[in-house]
Coordinates of N, CA and C in Angstrom, one line a residue:
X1342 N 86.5 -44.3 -17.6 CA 86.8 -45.7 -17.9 C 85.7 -46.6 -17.7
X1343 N 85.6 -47.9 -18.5 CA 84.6 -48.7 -18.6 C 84.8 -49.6 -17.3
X1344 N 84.1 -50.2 -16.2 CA 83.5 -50.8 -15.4 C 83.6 -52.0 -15.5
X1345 N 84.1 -52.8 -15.4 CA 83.4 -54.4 -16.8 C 82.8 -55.1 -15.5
X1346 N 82.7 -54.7 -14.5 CA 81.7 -55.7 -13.8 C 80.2 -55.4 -13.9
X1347 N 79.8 -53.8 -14.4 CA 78.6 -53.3 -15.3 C 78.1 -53.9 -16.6
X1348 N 78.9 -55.0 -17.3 CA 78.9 -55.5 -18.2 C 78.4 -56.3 -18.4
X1349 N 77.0 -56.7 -19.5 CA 76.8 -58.0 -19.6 C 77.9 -58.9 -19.9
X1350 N 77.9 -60.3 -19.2 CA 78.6 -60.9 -19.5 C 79.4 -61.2 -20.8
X1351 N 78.6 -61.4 -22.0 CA 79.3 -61.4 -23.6 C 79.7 -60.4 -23.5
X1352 N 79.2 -59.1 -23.0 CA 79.8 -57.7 -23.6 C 81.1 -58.0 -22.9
X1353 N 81.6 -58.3 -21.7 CA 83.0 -58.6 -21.0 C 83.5 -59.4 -21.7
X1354 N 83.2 -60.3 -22.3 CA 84.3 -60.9 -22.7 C 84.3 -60.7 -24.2
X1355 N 84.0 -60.3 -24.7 CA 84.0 -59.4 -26.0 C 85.3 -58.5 -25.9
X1356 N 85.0 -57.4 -24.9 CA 85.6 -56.4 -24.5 C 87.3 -56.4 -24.2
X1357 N 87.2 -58.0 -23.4 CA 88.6 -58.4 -22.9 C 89.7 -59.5 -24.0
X1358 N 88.7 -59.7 -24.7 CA 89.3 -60.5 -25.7 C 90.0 -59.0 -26.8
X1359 N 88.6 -58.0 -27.2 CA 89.3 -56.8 -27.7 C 90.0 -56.2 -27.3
X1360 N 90.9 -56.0 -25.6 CA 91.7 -55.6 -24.8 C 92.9 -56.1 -25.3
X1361 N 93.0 -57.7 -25.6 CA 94.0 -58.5 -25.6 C 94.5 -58.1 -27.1
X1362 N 93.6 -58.1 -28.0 CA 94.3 -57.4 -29.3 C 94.4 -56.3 -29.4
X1363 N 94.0 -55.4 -28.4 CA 94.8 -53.8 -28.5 C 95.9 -53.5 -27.8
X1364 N 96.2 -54.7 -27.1 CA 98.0 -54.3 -26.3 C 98.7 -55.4 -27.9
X1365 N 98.5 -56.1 -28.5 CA 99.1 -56.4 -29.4 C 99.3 -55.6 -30.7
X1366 N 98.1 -54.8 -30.9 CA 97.9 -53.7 -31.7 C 99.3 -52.5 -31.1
X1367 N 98.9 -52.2 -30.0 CA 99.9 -50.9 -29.4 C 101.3 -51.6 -29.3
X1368 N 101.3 -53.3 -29.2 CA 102.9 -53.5 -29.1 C 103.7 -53.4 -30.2
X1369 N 102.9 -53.4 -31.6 CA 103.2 -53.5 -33.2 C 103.5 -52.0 -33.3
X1370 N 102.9 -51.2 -32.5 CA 102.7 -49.7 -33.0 C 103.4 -49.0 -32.3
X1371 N 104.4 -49.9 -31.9 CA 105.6 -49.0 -30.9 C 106.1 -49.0 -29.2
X1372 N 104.8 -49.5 -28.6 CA 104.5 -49.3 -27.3 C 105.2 -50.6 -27.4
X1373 N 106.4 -50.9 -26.4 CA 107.3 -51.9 -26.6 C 107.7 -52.5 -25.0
X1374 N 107.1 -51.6 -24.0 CA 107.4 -52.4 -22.7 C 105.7 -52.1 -22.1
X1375 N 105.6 -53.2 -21.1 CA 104.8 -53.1 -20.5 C 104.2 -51.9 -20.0
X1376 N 105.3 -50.8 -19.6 CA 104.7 -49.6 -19.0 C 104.1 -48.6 -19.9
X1377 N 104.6 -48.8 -21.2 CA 104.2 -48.2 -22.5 C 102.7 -48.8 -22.9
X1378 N 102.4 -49.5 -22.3 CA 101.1 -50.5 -22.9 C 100.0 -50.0 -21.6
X1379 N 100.6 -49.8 -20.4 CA 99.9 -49.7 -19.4 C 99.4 -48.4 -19.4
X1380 N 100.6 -47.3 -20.0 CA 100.3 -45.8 -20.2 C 99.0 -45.6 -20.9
X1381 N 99.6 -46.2 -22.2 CA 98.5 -46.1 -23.4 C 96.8 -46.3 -22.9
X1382 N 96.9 -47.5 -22.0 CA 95.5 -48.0 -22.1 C 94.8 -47.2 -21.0
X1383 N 95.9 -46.8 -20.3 CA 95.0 -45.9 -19.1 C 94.6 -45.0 -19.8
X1384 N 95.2 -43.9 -20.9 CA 94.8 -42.9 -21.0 C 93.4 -43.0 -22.0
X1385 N 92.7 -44.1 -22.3 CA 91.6 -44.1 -23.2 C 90.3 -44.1 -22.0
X1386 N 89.4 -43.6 -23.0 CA 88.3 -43.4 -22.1 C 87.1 -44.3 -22.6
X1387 N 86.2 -44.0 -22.3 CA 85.0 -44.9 -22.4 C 84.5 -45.6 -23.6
X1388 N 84.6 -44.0 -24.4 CA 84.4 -44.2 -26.0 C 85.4 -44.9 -26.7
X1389 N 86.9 -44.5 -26.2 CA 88.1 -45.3 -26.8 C 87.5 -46.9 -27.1
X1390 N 87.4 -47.2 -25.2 CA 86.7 -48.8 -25.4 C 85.9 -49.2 -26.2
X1391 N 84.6 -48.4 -26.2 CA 83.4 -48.9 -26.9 C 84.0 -48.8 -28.3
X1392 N 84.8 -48.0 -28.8 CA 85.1 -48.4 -30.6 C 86.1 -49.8 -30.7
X1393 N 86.9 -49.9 -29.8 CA 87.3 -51.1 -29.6 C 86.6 -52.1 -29.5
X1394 N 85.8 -52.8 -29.0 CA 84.6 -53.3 -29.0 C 83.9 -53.2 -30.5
X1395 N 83.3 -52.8 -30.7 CA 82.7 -52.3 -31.9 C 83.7 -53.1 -33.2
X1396 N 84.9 -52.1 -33.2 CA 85.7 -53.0 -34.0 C 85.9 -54.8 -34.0
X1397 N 85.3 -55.1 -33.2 CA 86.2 -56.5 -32.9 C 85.3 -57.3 -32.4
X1398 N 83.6 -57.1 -32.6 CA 82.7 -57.5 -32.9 C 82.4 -57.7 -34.1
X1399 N 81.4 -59.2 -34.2 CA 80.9 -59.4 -35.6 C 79.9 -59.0 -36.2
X1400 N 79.2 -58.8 -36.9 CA 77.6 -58.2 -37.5 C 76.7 -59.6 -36.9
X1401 N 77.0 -60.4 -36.7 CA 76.2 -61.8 -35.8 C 76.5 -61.0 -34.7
X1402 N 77.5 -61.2 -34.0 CA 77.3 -60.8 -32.5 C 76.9 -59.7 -31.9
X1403 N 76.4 -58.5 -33.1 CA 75.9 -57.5 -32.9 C 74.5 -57.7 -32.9
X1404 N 74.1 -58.5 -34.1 CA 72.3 -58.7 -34.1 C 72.2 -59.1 -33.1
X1405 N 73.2 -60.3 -32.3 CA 72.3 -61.3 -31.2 C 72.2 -60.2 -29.9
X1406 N 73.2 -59.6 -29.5 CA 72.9 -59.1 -28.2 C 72.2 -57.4 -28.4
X1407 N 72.2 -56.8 -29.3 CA 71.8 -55.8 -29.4 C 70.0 -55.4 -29.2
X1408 N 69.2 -55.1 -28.3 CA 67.5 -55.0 -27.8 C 66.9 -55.1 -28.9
X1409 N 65.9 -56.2 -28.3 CA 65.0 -55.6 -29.7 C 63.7 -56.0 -28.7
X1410 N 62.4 -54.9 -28.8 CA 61.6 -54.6 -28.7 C 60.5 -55.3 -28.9
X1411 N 59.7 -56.1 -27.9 CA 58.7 -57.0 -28.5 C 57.8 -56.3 -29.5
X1412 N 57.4 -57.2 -30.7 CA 56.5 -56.6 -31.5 C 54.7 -57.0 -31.2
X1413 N 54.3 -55.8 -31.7 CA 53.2 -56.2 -31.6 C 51.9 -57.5 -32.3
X1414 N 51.2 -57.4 -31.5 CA 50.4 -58.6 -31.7 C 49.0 -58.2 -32.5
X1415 N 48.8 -58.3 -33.4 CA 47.3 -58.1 -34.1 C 45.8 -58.8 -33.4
X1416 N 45.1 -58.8 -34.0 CA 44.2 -59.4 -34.1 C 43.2 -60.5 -34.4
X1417 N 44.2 -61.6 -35.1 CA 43.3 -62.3 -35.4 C 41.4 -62.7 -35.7
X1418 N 41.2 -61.9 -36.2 CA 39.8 -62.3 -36.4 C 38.7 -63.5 -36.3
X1419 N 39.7 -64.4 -37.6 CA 38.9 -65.9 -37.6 C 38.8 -66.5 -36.3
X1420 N 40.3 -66.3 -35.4 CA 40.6 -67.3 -34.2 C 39.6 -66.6 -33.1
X1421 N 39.4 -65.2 -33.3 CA 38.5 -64.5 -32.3 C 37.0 -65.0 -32.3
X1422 N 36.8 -65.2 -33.9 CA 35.4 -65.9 -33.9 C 34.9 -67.4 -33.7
X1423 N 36.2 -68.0 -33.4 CA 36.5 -69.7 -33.4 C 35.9 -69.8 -32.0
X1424 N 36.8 -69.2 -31.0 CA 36.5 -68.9 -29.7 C 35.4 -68.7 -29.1
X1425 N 34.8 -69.8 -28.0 CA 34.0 -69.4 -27.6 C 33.6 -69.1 -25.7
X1426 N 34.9 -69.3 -25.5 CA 35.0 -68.4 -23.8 C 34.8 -67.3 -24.1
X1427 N 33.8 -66.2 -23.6 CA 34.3 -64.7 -23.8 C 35.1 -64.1 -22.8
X1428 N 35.6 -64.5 -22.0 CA 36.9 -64.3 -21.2 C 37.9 -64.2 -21.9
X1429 N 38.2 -65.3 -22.2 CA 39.2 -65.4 -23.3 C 39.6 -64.6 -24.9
X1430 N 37.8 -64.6 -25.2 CA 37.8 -63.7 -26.2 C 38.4 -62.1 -25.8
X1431 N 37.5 -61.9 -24.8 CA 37.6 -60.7 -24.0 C 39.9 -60.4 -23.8
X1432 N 40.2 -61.7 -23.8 CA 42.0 -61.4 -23.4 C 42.1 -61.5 -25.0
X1433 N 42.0 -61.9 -25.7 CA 42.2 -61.7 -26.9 C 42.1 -60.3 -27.6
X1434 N 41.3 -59.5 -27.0 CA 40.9 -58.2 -27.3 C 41.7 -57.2 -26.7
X1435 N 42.2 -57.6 -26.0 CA 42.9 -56.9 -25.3 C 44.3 -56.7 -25.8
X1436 N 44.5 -57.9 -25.8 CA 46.3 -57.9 -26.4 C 46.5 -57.4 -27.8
X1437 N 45.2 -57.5 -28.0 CA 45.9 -56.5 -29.6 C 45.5 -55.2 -29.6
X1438 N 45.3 -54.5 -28.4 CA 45.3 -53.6 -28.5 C 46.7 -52.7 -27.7
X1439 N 46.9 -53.6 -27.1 CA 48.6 -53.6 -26.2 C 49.4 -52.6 -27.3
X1440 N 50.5 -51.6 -27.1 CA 51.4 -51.0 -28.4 C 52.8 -51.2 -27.9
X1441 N 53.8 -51.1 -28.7 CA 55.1 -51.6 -28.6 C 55.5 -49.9 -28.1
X1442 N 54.9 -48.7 -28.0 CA 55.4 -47.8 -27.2 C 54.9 -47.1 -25.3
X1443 N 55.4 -46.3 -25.5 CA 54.9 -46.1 -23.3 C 53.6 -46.5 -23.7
X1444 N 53.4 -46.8 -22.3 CA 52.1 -47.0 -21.5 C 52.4 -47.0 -20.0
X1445 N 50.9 -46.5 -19.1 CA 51.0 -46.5 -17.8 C 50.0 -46.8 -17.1
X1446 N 50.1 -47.9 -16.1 CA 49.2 -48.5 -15.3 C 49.3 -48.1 -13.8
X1447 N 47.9 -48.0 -13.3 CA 48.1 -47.3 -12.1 C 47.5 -48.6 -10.9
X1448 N 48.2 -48.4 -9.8 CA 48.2 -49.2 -8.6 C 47.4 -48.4 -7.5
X1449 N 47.0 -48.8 -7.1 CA 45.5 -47.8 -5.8 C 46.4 -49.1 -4.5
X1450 N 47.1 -48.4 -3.1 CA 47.7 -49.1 -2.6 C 47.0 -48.8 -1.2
X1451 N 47.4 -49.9 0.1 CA 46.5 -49.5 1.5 C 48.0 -50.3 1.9
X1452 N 48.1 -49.7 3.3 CA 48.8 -50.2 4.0 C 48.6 -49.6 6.0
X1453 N 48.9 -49.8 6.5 CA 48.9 -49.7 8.3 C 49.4 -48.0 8.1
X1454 N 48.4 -47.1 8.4 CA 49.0 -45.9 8.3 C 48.7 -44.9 7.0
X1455 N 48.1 -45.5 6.2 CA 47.8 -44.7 5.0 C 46.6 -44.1 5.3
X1456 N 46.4 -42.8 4.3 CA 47.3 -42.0 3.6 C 47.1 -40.8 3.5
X1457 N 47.5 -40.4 5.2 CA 47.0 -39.0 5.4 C 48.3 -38.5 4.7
X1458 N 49.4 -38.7 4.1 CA 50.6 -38.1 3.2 C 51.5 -39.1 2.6
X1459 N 52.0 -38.9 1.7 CA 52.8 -39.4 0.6 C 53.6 -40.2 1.2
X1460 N 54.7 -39.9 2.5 CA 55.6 -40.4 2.8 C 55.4 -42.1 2.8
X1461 N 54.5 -42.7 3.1 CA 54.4 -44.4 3.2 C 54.5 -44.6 1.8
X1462 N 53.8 -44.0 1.4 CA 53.6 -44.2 -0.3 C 54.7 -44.4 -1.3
X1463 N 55.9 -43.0 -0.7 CA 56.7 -43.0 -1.6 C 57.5 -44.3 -1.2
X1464 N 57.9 -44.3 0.0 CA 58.3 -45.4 0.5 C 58.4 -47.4 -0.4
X1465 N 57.6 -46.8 -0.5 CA 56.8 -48.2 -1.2 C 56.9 -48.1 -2.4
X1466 N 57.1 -47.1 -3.3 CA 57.5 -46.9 -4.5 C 59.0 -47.1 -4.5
X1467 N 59.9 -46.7 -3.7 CA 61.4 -47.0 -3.9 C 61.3 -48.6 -3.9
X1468 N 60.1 -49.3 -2.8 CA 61.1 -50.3 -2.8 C 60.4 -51.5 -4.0
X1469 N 59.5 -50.8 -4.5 CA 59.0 -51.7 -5.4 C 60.0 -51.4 -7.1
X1470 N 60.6 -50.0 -6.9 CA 61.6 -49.8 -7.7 C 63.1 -50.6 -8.4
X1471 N 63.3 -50.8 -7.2 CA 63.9 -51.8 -6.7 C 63.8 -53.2 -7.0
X1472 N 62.9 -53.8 -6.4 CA 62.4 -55.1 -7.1 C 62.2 -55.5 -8.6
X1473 N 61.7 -54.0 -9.2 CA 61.6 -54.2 -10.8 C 63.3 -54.1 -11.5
X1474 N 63.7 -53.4 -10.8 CA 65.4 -53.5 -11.7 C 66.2 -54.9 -11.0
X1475 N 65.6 -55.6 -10.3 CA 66.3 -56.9 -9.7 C 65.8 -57.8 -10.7
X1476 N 64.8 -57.7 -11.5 CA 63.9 -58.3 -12.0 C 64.5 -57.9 -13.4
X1477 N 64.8 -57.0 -13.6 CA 65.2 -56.3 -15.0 C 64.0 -56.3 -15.8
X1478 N 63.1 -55.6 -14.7 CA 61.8 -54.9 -15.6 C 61.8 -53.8 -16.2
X1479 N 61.7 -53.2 -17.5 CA 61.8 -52.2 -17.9 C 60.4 -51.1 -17.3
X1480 N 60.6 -50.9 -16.1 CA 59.2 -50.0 -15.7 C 59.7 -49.0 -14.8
X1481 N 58.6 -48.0 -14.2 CA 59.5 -47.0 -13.0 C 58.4 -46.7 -12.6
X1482 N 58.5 -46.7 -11.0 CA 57.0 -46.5 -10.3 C 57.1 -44.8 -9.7
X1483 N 56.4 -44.0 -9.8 CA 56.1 -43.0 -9.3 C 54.9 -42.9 -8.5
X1484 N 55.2 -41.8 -7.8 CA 53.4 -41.7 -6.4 C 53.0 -40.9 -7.1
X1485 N 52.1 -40.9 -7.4 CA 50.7 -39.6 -7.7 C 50.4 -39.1 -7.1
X1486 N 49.6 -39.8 -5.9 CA 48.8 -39.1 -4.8 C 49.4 -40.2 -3.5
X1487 N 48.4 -39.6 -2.4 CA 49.2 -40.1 -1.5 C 48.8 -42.2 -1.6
X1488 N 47.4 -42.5 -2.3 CA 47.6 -44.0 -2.3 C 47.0 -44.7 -3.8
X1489 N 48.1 -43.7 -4.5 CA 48.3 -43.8 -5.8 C 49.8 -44.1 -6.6
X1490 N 50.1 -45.4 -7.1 CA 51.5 -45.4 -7.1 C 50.8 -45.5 -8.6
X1491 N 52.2 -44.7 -9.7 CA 51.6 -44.9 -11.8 C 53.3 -45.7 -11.9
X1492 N 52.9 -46.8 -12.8 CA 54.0 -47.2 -13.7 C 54.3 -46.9 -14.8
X1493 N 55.1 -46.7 -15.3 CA 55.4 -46.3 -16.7 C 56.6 -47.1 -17.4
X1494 N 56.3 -47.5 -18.4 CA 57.0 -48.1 -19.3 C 57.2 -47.7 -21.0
X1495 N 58.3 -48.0 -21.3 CA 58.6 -47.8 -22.6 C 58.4 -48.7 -23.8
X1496 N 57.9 -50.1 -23.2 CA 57.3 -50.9 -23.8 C 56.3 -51.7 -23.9
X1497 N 54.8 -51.2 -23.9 CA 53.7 -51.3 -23.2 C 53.6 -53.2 -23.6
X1498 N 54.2 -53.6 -24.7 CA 53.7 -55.0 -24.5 C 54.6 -55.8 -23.3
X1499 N 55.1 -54.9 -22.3 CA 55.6 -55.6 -21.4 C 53.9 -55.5 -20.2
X1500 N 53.3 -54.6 -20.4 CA 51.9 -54.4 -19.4 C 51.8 -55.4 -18.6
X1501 N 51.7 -56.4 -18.9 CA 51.0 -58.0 -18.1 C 52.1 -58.2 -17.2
X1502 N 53.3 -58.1 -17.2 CA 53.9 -58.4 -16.6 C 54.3 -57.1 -15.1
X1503 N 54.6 -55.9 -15.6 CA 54.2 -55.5 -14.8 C 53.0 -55.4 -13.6
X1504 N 51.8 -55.7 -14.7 CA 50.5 -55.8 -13.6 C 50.6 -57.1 -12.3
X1505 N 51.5 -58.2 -13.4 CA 51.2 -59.3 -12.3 C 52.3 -59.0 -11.5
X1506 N 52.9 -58.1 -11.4 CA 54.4 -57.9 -10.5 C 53.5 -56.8 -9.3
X1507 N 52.6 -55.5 -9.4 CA 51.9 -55.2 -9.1 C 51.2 -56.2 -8.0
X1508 N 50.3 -57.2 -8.6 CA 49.6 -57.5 -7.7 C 50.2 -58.5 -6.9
X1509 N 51.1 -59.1 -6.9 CA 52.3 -59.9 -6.7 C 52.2 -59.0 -5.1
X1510 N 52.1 -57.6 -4.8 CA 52.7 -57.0 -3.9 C 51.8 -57.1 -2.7
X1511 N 52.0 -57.1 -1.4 CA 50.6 -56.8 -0.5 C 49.9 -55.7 -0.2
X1512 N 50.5 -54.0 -0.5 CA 50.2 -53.5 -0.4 C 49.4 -52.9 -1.7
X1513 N 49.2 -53.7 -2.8 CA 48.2 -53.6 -3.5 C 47.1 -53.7 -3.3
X1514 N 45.9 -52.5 -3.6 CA 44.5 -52.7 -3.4 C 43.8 -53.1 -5.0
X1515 N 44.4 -52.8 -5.8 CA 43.9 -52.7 -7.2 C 44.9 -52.3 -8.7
X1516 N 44.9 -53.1 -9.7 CA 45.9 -52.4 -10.6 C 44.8 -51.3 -11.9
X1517 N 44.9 -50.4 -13.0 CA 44.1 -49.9 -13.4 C 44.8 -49.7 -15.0
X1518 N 44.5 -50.8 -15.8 CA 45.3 -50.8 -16.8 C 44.1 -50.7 -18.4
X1519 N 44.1 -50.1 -19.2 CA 43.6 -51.1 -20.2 C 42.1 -50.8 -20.2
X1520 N 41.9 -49.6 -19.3 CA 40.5 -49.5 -18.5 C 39.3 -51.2 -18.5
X1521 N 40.9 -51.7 -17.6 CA 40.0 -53.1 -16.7 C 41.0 -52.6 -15.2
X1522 N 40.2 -52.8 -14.5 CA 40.5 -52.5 -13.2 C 40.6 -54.5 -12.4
X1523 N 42.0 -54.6 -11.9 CA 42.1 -55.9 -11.3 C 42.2 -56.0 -9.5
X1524 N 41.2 -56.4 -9.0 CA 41.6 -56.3 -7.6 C 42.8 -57.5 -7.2
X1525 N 43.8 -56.7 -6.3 CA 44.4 -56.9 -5.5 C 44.8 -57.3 -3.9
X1526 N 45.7 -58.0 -3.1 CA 45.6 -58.6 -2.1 C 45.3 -57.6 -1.0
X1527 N 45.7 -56.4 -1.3 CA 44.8 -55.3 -0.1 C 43.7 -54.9 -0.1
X1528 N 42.9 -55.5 -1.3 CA 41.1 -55.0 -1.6 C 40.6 -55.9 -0.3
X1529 N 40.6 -55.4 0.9 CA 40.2 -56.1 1.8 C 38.6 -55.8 2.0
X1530 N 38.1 -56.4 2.9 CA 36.5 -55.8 3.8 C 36.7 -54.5 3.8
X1531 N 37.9 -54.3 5.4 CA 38.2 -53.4 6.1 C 38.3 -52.3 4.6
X1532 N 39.2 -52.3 3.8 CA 39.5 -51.1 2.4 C 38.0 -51.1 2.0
X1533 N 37.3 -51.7 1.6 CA 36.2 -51.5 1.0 C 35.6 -50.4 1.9
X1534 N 35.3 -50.8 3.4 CA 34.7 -50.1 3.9 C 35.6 -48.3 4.2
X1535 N 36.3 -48.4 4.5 CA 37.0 -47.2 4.3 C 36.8 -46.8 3.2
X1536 N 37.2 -47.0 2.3 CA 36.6 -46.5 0.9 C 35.9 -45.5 0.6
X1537 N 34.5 -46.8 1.2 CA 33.0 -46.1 1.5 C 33.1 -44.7 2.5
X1538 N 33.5 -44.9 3.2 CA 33.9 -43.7 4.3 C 34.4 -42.2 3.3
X1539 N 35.5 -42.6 2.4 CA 35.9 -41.5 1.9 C 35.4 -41.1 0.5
X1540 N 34.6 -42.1 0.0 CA 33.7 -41.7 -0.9 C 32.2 -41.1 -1.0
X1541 N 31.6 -40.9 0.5 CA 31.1 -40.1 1.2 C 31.3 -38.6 1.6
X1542 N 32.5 -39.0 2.3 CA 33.4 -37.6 2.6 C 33.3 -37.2 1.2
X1543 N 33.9 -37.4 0.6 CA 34.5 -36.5 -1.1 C 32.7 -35.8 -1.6
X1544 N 31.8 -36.9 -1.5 CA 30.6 -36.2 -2.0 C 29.9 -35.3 -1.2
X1545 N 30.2 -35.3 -0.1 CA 29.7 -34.2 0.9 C 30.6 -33.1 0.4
X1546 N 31.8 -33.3 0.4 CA 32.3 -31.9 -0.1 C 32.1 -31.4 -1.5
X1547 N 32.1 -32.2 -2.1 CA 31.8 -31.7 -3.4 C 30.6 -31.0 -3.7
X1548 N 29.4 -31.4 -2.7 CA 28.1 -31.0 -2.6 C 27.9 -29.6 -2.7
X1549 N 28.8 -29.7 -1.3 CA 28.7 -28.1 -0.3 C 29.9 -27.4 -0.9
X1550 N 30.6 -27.7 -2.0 CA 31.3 -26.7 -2.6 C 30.6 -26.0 -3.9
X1551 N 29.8 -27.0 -4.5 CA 28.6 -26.3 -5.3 C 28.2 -25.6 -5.2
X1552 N 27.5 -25.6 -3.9 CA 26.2 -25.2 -3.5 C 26.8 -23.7 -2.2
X1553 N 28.2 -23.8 -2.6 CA 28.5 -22.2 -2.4 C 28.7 -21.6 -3.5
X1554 N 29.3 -22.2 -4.6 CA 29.5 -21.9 -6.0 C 28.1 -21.1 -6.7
X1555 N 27.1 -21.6 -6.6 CA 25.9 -21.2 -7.0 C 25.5 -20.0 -6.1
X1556 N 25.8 -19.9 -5.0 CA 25.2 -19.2 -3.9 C 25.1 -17.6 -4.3

């Protein structure tokens, strides 16, 4: 059975107004006491509702609340060439290249304790999960690695907003979208220098993994 507190609010009263003419429908159609009406309606299930609904909706009130998908944005040329910030030009280039299907932007994250393992990480992925469906962002954060969180979306011209939700966070070091990389409120001294620390390490090993490889 349908939930109606899961319901956008039109969809509930849609729903309840079509409730009201299906106990008048079932009272016409035989069901003649209350407990006959209360039988009836218990026994429908989800689908029952939703064709009820459906029926008793208009072709207006179906366009209005039914998704629609931002569309994409082109290019303008002339206005590209009018323009003379290349910053601006440069955001202009960008957005038309944005697509109305997936896309995924990656977050490089530091926090007190990272990242000899996932656990903080994932951590931080639930609760930024979280935040995006309070928000009713269409996005989903997963960990990659241990200070690597990827978003994924179904409607890449939502990107921007995601990214600024991203850097919005403190445990951001960086977002990685678009191949433009945006620093974030954890790109600290102290990160940089760690960084350096493990971008050292990585080429030491990489060295001396060669250089058994060849051996």
């Amino acid at each position: 059975k349908i939930d109606a507190t899961s319901m956008a609010p039109a969809a509930t009263a849609r729903a309840w107004l079509a409730s009201a003419l299906l106990v008048c429908s079932l009272a016409s159609a035989g069901a003649r006491t209350q407990r006959d009406i209360a039988k009836k309606t218990a026994q429908m299930t989800e689908e029952d509702w939703r064709r009820v609904e459906e029926e008793w909706e208009t072709p207006e009130e179906k366009e209005e609340y039914e998704f629609k998908p931002p569309k994409a944005r082109g290019l303008d040329v002339e206005k590209l060439q009018r323009e003379k910030d290349p910053k601006k030009r440069q955001r202009m280039v960008e957005d038309s290249q944005k697509t109305t299907g997936p896309t995924m932007i990656f977050a490089t994250v530091d926090y007190p304790g990272c990242c000899e393992d996932k656990s903080g990480t994932e951590e931080i992925a639930k609760r930024w999960n979280a935040l995006l469906g309070s928000k009713g962002m269409d996005a989903q954060a997963y960990v990659v690695d241990n200070a690597t969180i990827l978003f994924s979306t179904n409607h890449g011209l939502f990107a921007d907003e995601i990214v600024e939700f991203a850097l919005e966070q403190p445990e951001c070091v960086a977002t990685d979208w678009n191949s433009k990389r945006t620093p974030g409120p954890a790109e600290t001294p102290e990160w940089k220098a760690k960084d350096e620390v493990r971008k050292a390490a990585k080429a030491k090993a990489d060295a001396a993994a060669k250089a058994a490889k060849e051996a």
